[in-house]
mmCIF file of C-alpha atoms in Angstrom:
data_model
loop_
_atom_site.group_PDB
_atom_site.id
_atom_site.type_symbol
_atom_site.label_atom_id
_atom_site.label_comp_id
_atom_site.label_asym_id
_atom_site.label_seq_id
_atom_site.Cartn_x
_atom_site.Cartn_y
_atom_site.Cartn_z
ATOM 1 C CA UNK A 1 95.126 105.010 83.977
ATOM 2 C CA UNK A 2 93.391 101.859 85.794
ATOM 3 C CA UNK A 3 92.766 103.668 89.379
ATOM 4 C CA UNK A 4 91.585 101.958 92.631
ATOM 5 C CA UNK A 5 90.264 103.642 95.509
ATOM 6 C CA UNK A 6 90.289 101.791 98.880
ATOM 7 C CA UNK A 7 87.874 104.021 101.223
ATOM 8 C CA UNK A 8 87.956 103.034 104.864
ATOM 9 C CA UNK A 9 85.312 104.848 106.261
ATOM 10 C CA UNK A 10 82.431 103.096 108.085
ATOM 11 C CA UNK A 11 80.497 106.978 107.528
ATOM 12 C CA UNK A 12 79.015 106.445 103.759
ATOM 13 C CA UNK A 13 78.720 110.061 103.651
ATOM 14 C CA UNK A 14 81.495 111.079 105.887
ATOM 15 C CA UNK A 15 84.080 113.196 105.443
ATOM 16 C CA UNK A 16 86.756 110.667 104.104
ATOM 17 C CA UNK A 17 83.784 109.478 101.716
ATOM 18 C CA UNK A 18 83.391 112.539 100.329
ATOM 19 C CA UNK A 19 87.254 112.940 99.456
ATOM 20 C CA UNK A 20 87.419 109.576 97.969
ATOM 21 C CA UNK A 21 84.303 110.416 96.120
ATOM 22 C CA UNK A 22 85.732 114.170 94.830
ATOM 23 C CA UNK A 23 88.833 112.157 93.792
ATOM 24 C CA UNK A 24 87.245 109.570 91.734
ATOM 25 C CA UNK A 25 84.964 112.331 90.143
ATOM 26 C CA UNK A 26 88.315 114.590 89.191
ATOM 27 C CA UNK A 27 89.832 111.637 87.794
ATOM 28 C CA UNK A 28 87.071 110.272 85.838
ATOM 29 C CA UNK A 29 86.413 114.115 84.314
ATOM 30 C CA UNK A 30 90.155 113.348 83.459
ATOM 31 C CA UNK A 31 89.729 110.248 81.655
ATOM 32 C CA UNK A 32 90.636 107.792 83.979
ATOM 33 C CA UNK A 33 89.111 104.608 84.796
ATOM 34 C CA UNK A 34 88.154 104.193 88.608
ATOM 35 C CA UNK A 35 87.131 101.806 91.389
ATOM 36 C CA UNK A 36 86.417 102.635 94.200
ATOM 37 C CA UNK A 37 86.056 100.231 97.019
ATOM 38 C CA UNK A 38 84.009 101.046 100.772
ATOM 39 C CA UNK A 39 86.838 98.121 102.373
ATOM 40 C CA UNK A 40 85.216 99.231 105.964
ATOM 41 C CA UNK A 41 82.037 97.342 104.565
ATOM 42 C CA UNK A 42 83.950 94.265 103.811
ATOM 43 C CA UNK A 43 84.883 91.326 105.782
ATOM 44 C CA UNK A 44 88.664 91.397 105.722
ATOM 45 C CA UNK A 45 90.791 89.849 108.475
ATOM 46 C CA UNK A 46 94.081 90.516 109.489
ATOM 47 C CA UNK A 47 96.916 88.310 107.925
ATOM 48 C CA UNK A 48 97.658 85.156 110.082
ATOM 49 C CA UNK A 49 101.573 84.771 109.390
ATOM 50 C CA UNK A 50 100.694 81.569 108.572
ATOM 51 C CA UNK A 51 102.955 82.109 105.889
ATOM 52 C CA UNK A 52 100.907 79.458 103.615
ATOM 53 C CA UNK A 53 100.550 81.958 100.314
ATOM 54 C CA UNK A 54 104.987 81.837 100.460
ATOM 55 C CA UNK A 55 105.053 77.875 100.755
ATOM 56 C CA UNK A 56 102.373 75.536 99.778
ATOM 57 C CA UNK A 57 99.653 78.488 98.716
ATOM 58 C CA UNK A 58 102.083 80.241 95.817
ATOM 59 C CA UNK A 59 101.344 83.540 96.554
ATOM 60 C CA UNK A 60 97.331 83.022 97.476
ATOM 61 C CA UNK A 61 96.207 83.554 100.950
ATOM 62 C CA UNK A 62 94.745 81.022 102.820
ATOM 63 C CA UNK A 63 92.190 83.185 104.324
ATOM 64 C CA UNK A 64 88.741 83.370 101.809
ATOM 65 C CA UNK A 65 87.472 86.302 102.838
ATOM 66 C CA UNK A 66 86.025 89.606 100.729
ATOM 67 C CA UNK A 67 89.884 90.355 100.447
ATOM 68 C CA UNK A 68 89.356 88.019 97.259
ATOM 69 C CA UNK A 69 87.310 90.837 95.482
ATOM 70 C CA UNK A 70 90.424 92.950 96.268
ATOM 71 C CA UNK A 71 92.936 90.985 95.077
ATOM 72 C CA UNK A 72 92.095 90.942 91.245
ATOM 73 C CA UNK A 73 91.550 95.439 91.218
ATOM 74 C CA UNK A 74 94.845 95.694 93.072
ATOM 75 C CA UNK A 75 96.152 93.246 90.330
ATOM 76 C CA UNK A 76 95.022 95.512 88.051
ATOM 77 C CA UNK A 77 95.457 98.980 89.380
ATOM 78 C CA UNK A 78 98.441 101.451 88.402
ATOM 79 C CA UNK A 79 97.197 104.045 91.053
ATOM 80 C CA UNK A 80 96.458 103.448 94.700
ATOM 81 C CA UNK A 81 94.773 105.836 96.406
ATOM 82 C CA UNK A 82 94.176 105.002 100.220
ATOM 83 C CA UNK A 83 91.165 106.937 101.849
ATOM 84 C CA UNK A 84 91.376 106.766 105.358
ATOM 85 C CA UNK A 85 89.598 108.359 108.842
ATOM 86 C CA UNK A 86 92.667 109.157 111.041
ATOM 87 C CA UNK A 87 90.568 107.986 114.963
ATOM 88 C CA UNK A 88 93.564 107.348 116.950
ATOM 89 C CA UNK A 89 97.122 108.420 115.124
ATOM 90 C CA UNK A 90 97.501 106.447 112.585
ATOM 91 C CA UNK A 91 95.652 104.510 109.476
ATOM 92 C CA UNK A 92 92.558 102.983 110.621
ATOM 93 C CA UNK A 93 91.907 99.225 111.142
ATOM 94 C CA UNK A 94 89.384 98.848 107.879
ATOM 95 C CA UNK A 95 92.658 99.951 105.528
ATOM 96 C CA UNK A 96 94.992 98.527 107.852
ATOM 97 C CA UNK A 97 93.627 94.239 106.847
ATOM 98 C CA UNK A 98 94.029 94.912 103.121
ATOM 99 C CA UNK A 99 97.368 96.609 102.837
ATOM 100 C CA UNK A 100 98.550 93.907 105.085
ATOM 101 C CA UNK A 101 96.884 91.078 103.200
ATOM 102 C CA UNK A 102 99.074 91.972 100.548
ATOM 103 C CA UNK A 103 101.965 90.603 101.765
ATOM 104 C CA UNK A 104 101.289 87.496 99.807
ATOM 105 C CA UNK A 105 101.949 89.103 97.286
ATOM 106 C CA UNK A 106 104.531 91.263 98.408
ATOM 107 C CA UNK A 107 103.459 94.364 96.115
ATOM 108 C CA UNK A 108 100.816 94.788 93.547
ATOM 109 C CA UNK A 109 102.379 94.363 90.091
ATOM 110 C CA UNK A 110 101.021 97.317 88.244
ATOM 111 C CA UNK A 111 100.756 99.943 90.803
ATOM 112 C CA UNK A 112 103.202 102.904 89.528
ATOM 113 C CA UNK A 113 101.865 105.958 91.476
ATOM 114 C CA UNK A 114 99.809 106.328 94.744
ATOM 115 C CA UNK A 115 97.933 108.769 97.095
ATOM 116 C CA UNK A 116 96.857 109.332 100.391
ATOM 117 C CA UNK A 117 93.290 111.109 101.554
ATOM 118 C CA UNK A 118 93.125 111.505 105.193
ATOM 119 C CA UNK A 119 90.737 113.086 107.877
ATOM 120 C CA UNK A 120 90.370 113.741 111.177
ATOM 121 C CA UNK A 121 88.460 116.158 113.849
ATOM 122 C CA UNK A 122 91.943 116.829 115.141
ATOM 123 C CA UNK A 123 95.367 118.478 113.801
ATOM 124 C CA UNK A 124 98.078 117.344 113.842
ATOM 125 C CA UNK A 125 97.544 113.738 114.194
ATOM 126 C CA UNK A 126 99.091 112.362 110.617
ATOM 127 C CA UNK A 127 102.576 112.229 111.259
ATOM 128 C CA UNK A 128 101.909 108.296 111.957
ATOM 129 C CA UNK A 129 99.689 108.042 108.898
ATOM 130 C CA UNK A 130 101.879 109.726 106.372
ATOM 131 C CA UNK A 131 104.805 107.709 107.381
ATOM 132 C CA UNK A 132 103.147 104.568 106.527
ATOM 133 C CA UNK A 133 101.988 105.816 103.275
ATOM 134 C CA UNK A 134 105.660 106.870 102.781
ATOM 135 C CA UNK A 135 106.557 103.385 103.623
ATOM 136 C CA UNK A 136 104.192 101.892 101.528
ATOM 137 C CA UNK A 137 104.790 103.533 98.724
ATOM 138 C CA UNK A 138 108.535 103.090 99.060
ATOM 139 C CA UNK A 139 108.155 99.261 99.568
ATOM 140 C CA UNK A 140 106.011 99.288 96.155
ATOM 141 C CA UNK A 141 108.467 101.458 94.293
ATOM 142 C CA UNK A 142 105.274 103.520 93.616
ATOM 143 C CA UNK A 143 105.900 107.418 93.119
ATOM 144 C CA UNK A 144 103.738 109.522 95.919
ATOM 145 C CA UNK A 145 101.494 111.653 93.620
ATOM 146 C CA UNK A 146 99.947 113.370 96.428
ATOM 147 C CA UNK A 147 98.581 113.896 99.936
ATOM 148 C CA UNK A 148 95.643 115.543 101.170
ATOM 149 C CA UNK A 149 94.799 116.080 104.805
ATOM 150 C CA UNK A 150 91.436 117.349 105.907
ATOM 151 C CA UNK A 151 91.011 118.371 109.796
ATOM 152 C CA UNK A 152 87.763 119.818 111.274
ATOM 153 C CA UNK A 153 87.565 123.010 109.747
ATOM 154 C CA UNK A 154 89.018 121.776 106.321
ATOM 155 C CA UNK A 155 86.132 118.886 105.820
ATOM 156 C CA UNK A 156 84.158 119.164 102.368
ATOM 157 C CA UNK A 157 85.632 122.606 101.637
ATOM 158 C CA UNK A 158 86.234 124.072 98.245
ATOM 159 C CA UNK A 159 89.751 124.508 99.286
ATOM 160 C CA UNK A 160 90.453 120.540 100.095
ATOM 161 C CA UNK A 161 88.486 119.651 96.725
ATOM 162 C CA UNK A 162 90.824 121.760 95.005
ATOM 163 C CA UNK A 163 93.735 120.121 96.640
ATOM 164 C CA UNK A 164 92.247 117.132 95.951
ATOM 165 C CA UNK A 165 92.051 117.722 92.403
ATOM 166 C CA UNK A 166 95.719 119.229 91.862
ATOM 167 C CA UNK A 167 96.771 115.472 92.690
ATOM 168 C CA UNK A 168 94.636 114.009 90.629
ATOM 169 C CA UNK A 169 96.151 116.289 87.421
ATOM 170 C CA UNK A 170 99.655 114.871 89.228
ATOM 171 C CA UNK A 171 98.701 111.088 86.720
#
């Protein structure tokens, strides 16, 4: 399967880094073709509601930003795996641009399955995360192959890479 990785973590060796990073290397040992993306290193802005890309832009943003690189891999992708820092209850900003850029689109084409990696210093603060995800991947008719949370304690352990692979062997 084509898989694409959106990591939203400013921390290049982070803690949400290193569960995008276990992912991709569980689903390349599985045959799978990944991407994965650093989006919080990208210049992506938030979608205008210009609504140009549904009337005179046929589907294309107006906006010609690094969302551009993005649009042909999500094109492309049958899994979606969002990797995201949890600061303040929900989905950070850096993922929040490019799942909402895609609304000129409405819903990438090939995406069948997606997953959510998610960390915080806290517990209990994904409840607003997961729900998007949920959303999300209801919206997309994609099927939810997994969820991984990683708080404090739970951070680069053998016990969240192992978690992290089980979804992987969900493809």
């Amino acid at each position: 399967m084509n898989i694409l990785i959106l990591q939203a973590s400013p921390r290049a060796i982070g803690n949400t880094a290193w569960m995008a990073e276990e992912y991709k290397n569980a689903a390349e040992a599985a045959g799978h073709k990944v991407t994965l993306v650093n989006v919080s290193h990208k210049k992506i802005a938030g979608c205008l509601a210009c609504e140009f890309c549904h009337n005179k832009g046929n589907g294309a943003c107006i906006q010609k930003d690094d969302m551009q690189e993005l649009y042909p891999l999500m094109a492309d992708a049958e899994v979606l795996v969002l990797a995201a820092p949890i600061y303040y209850f929900t989905l950070n900003a850096q993922i929040q641009a490019p799942i909402q850029r895609m609304y000129c689109v409405n819903a990438p084409a090939k995406v069948k399955k997606m997953a959510l990696l998610v960390s915080s210093h806290s517990p209990g603060v994904y409840t607003g995360a997961i729900a998007e995800y949920h959303d999300i991947c209801n919206y997309w008719h994609a099927e939810d192959s997994g969820i991984v949370t990683a708080k404090i304690d739970e951070q680069k352990t053998d016990d969240t890479k192992a978690k992290i692979q089980a979804i992987v062997s969900n493809l």
